[in-house]
């Protein structure tokens, strides 16, 4: 490389080649993601991409560009929904993530009363709060 323009030209050509490869791989993935296309047609598109790559790529993007975008959006939505379901599942199964039911709250208060940690008045207050739907923080007597 003898001059600045040779370096600039090399960078430009390299950029175009990398962009071409990215579009090519995206099209190959889309060919096999498309459920409406049969196996024979997928094989023809793939062979055409191997033997006449640039022209086939251009024709595929023009002919199926809208479908490519729709399938890509559907996959992104499915991935997002799957990720959100996983996060909800993990969050729900973590300790302390789920609030106790009123029955569990009364049972906990009864066990505290039986152990002598709270008084009968505090037990009644906690029981009323649990059955009333409000969450009370008991004040433990010393």
PDB file of C-alpha atoms in Angstrom:
ATOM      1  CA  UNK A   1       0.000   0.000   0.000  1.00  0.00           C
ATOM      2  CA  UNK A   2       1.671   3.064  -1.232  1.00  0.00           C
ATOM      3  CA  UNK A   3      -0.606   5.942  -0.397  1.00  0.00           C
ATOM      4  CA  UNK A   4      -3.344   7.133   1.890  1.00  0.00           C
ATOM      5  CA  UNK A   5      -5.957   6.507  -0.801  1.00  0.00           C
ATOM      6  CA  UNK A   6      -4.884   2.864  -1.122  1.00  0.00           C
ATOM      7  CA  UNK A   7      -5.423   2.399   2.610  1.00  0.00           C
ATOM      8  CA  UNK A   8      -8.772   4.174   2.449  1.00  0.00           C
ATOM      9  CA  UNK A   9      -9.824   2.044  -0.525  1.00  0.00           C
ATOM     10  CA  UNK A  10      -8.791  -1.142   1.359  1.00  0.00           C
ATOM     11  CA  UNK A  11     -10.861  -0.109   4.396  1.00  0.00           C
ATOM     12  CA  UNK A  12     -13.878   0.647   2.199  1.00  0.00           C
ATOM     13  CA  UNK A  13     -13.663  -2.672   0.346  1.00  0.00           C
ATOM     14  CA  UNK A  14     -13.185  -4.547   3.630  1.00  0.00           C
ATOM     15  CA  UNK A  15     -16.273  -2.838   5.064  1.00  0.00           C
ATOM     16  CA  UNK A  16     -18.345  -3.797   2.029  1.00  0.00           C
ATOM     17  CA  UNK A  17     -17.137  -7.393   2.207  1.00  0.00           C
ATOM     18  CA  UNK A  18     -18.004  -7.704   5.892  1.00  0.00           C
ATOM     19  CA  UNK A  19     -21.425  -6.127   5.275  1.00  0.00           C
ATOM     20  CA  UNK A  20     -21.981  -8.576   2.397  1.00  0.00           C
ATOM     21  CA  UNK A  21     -21.082 -11.527   4.648  1.00  0.00           C
ATOM     22  CA  UNK A  22     -23.452 -10.317   7.367  1.00  0.00           C
ATOM     23  CA  UNK A  23     -26.352 -10.029   4.914  1.00  0.00           C
ATOM     24  CA  UNK A  24     -25.451 -13.408   3.392  1.00  0.00           C
ATOM     25  CA  UNK A  25     -25.536 -15.164   6.769  1.00  0.00           C
ATOM     26  CA  UNK A  26     -28.770 -13.386   7.693  1.00  0.00           C
ATOM     27  CA  UNK A  27     -30.359 -14.610   4.453  1.00  0.00           C
ATOM     28  CA  UNK A  28     -29.115 -18.173   5.013  1.00  0.00           C
ATOM     29  CA  UNK A  29     -30.609 -18.185   8.508  1.00  0.00           C
ATOM     30  CA  UNK A  30     -33.860 -16.753   7.147  1.00  0.00           C
ATOM     31  CA  UNK A  31     -34.066 -19.399   4.422  1.00  0.00           C
ATOM     32  CA  UNK A  32     -34.088 -22.144   7.039  1.00  0.00           C
ATOM     33  CA  UNK A  33     -36.318 -20.200   9.467  1.00  0.00           C
ATOM     34  CA  UNK A  34     -39.093 -19.770   6.883  1.00  0.00           C
ATOM     35  CA  UNK A  35     -41.789 -22.367   7.615  1.00  0.00           C
ATOM     36  CA  UNK A  36     -43.813 -21.521   4.515  1.00  0.00           C
ATOM     37  CA  UNK A  37     -41.046 -22.642   2.156  1.00  0.00           C
ATOM     38  CA  UNK A  38     -40.521 -26.307   1.368  1.00  0.00           C
ATOM     39  CA  UNK A  39     -37.254 -28.182   1.642  1.00  0.00           C
ATOM     40  CA  UNK A  40     -36.662 -28.345  -2.123  1.00  0.00           C
ATOM     41  CA  UNK A  41     -37.022 -24.587  -2.499  1.00  0.00           C
ATOM     42  CA  UNK A  42     -34.696 -24.040   0.467  1.00  0.00           C
ATOM     43  CA  UNK A  43     -32.115 -26.274  -1.208  1.00  0.00           C
ATOM     44  CA  UNK A  44     -32.451 -24.319  -4.469  1.00  0.00           C
ATOM     45  CA  UNK A  45     -31.973 -20.976  -2.689  1.00  0.00           C
ATOM     46  CA  UNK A  46     -28.914 -22.367  -0.903  1.00  0.00           C
ATOM     47  CA  UNK A  47     -27.378 -23.736  -4.109  1.00  0.00           C
ATOM     48  CA  UNK A  48     -28.059 -20.458  -5.883  1.00  0.00           C
ATOM     49  CA  UNK A  49     -26.350 -18.596  -3.032  1.00  0.00           C
ATOM     50  CA  UNK A  50     -23.298 -20.832  -3.459  1.00  0.00           C
ATOM     51  CA  UNK A  51     -22.991 -20.576  -7.248  1.00  0.00           C
ATOM     52  CA  UNK A  52     -24.395 -17.090  -7.980  1.00  0.00           C
ATOM     53  CA  UNK A  53     -24.064 -15.392  -4.586  1.00  0.00           C
ATOM     54  CA  UNK A  54     -24.453 -11.668  -5.243  1.00  0.00           C
ATOM     55  CA  UNK A  55     -27.339 -11.888  -7.704  1.00  0.00           C
ATOM     56  CA  UNK A  56     -29.183 -14.491  -5.615  1.00  0.00           C
ATOM     57  CA  UNK A  57     -28.707 -12.416  -2.479  1.00  0.00           C
ATOM     58  CA  UNK A  58     -30.099  -9.353  -4.192  1.00  0.00           C
ATOM     59  CA  UNK A  59     -33.106 -11.266  -5.586  1.00  0.00           C
ATOM     60  CA  UNK A  60     -33.851 -12.890  -2.213  1.00  0.00           C
ATOM     61  CA  UNK A  61     -33.750  -9.582  -0.341  1.00  0.00           C
ATOM     62  CA  UNK A  62     -36.041  -7.957  -2.906  1.00  0.00           C
ATOM     63  CA  UNK A  63     -38.466 -10.901  -3.063  1.00  0.00           C
ATOM     64  CA  UNK A  64     -38.596 -11.852   0.608  1.00  0.00           C
ATOM     65  CA  UNK A  65     -37.342  -8.769   2.451  1.00  0.00           C
ATOM     66  CA  UNK A  66     -40.651  -8.050   4.159  1.00  0.00           C
ATOM     67  CA  UNK A  67     -41.003 -11.661   5.263  1.00  0.00           C
ATOM     68  CA  UNK A  68     -37.442 -11.573   6.606  1.00  0.00           C
ATOM     69  CA  UNK A  69     -38.291  -8.586   8.771  1.00  0.00           C
ATOM     70  CA  UNK A  70     -41.517 -10.169  10.035  1.00  0.00           C
ATOM     71  CA  UNK A  71     -39.810 -13.457  10.917  1.00  0.00           C
ATOM     72  CA  UNK A  72     -37.020 -11.567  12.639  1.00  0.00           C
ATOM     73  CA  UNK A  73     -39.524  -9.570  14.710  1.00  0.00           C
ATOM     74  CA  UNK A  74     -41.441 -12.739  15.610  1.00  0.00           C
ATOM     75  CA  UNK A  75     -38.245 -14.405  16.767  1.00  0.00           C
ATOM     76  CA  UNK A  76     -37.273 -11.351  18.816  1.00  0.00           C
ATOM     77  CA  UNK A  77     -40.731 -11.262  20.455  1.00  0.00           C
ATOM     78  CA  UNK A  78     -40.571 -14.984  21.211  1.00  0.00           C
ATOM     79  CA  UNK A  79     -37.094 -14.611  22.707  1.00  0.00           C
ATOM     80  CA  UNK A  80     -38.236 -11.683  24.834  1.00  0.00           C
ATOM     81  CA  UNK A  81     -41.338 -13.541  26.040  1.00  0.00           C
ATOM     82  CA  UNK A  82     -39.230 -16.565  26.876  1.00  0.00           C
ATOM     83  CA  UNK A  83     -36.749 -14.427  28.794  1.00  0.00           C
ATOM     84  CA  UNK A  84     -39.510 -12.655  30.731  1.00  0.00           C
ATOM     85  CA  UNK A  85     -41.154 -15.994  31.589  1.00  0.00           C
ATOM     86  CA  UNK A  86     -37.821 -17.316  32.803  1.00  0.00           C
ATOM     87  CA  UNK A  87     -37.239 -14.228  34.950  1.00  0.00           C
ATOM     88  CA  UNK A  88     -40.746 -14.491  36.453  1.00  0.00           C
ATOM     89  CA  UNK A  89     -40.184 -18.196  37.144  1.00  0.00           C
ATOM     90  CA  UNK A  90     -36.852 -17.592  38.845  1.00  0.00           C
ATOM     91  CA  UNK A  91     -38.192 -14.650  40.824  1.00  0.00           C
ATOM     92  CA  UNK A  92     -41.228 -16.639  41.975  1.00  0.00           C
ATOM     93  CA  UNK A  93     -39.133 -19.581  43.112  1.00  0.00           C
ATOM     94  CA  UNK A  94     -36.631 -17.483  45.057  1.00  0.00           C
ATOM     95  CA  UNK A  95     -36.958 -17.526  48.844  1.00  0.00           C
ATOM     96  CA  UNK A  96     -39.033 -14.672  50.222  1.00  0.00           C
ATOM     97  CA  UNK A  97     -40.411 -13.705  46.815  1.00  0.00           C
ATOM     98  CA  UNK A  98     -43.911 -14.923  47.572  1.00  0.00           C
ATOM     99  CA  UNK A  99     -45.979 -13.302  50.281  1.00  0.00           C
ATOM    100  CA  UNK A 100     -47.485 -15.624  52.832  1.00  0.00           C
ATOM    101  CA  UNK A 101     -51.169 -16.404  52.606  1.00  0.00           C
ATOM    102  CA  UNK A 102     -53.421 -15.308  55.465  1.00  0.00           C
ATOM    103  CA  UNK A 103     -53.578 -18.893  56.736  1.00  0.00           C
ATOM    104  CA  UNK A 104     -49.771 -19.080  56.816  1.00  0.00           C
ATOM    105  CA  UNK A 105     -49.580 -15.713  58.592  1.00  0.00           C
ATOM    106  CA  UNK A 106     -52.030 -16.841  61.279  1.00  0.00           C
ATOM    107  CA  UNK A 107     -50.123 -20.127  61.679  1.00  0.00           C
ATOM    108  CA  UNK A 108     -46.858 -18.210  62.117  1.00  0.00           C
ATOM    109  CA  UNK A 109     -48.465 -15.899  64.641  1.00  0.00           C
ATOM    110  CA  UNK A 110     -49.906 -18.911  66.539  1.00  0.00           C
ATOM    111  CA  UNK A 111     -46.490 -20.563  66.683  1.00  0.00           C
ATOM    112  CA  UNK A 112     -45.047 -17.295  68.056  1.00  0.00           C
ATOM    113  CA  UNK A 113     -47.834 -17.189  70.648  1.00  0.00           C
ATOM    114  CA  UNK A 114     -47.242 -20.809  71.625  1.00  0.00           C
ATOM    115  CA  UNK A 115     -43.512 -20.213  72.021  1.00  0.00           C
ATOM    116  CA  UNK A 116     -44.187 -17.182  74.228  1.00  0.00           C
ATOM    117  CA  UNK A 117     -42.572 -14.684  71.860  1.00  0.00           C
ATOM    118  CA  UNK A 118     -45.756 -12.594  71.598  1.00  0.00           C
ATOM    119  CA  UNK A 119     -48.709 -11.876  73.842  1.00  0.00           C
ATOM    120  CA  UNK A 120     -52.313 -12.850  73.193  1.00  0.00           C
ATOM    121  CA  UNK A 121     -53.129  -9.237  72.285  1.00  0.00           C
ATOM    122  CA  UNK A 122     -50.328  -9.155  69.724  1.00  0.00           C
ATOM    123  CA  UNK A 123     -51.535 -12.489  68.326  1.00  0.00           C
ATOM    124  CA  UNK A 124     -55.074 -11.107  67.920  1.00  0.00           C
ATOM    125  CA  UNK A 125     -53.687  -7.994  66.217  1.00  0.00           C
ATOM    126  CA  UNK A 126     -51.616 -10.085  63.794  1.00  0.00           C
ATOM    127  CA  UNK A 127     -54.563 -12.407  63.148  1.00  0.00           C
ATOM    128  CA  UNK A 128     -56.884  -9.476  62.409  1.00  0.00           C
ATOM    129  CA  UNK A 129     -54.301  -7.935  60.080  1.00  0.00           C
ATOM    130  CA  UNK A 130     -53.786 -11.237  58.225  1.00  0.00           C
ATOM    131  CA  UNK A 131     -57.482 -11.892  57.806  1.00  0.00           C
ATOM    132  CA  UNK A 132     -58.199  -8.255  56.980  1.00  0.00           C
ATOM    133  CA  UNK A 133     -55.729  -8.291  54.116  1.00  0.00           C
ATOM    134  CA  UNK A 134     -53.325  -5.781  55.574  1.00  0.00           C
ATOM    135  CA  UNK A 135     -49.841  -6.746  56.527  1.00  0.00           C
ATOM    136  CA  UNK A 136     -48.917  -5.891  60.093  1.00  0.00           C
ATOM    137  CA  UNK A 137     -45.446  -5.909  61.516  1.00  0.00           C
ATOM    138  CA  UNK A 138     -45.697  -7.225  65.040  1.00  0.00           C
ATOM    139  CA  UNK A 139     -43.957  -5.363  67.819  1.00  0.00           C
ATOM    140  CA  UNK A 140     -42.280  -7.974  69.949  1.00  0.00           C
ATOM    141  CA  UNK A 141     -42.254  -7.274  73.632  1.00  0.00           C
ATOM    142  CA  UNK A 142     -38.918  -7.577  75.401  1.00  0.00           C
TER     143      UNK A 142
END
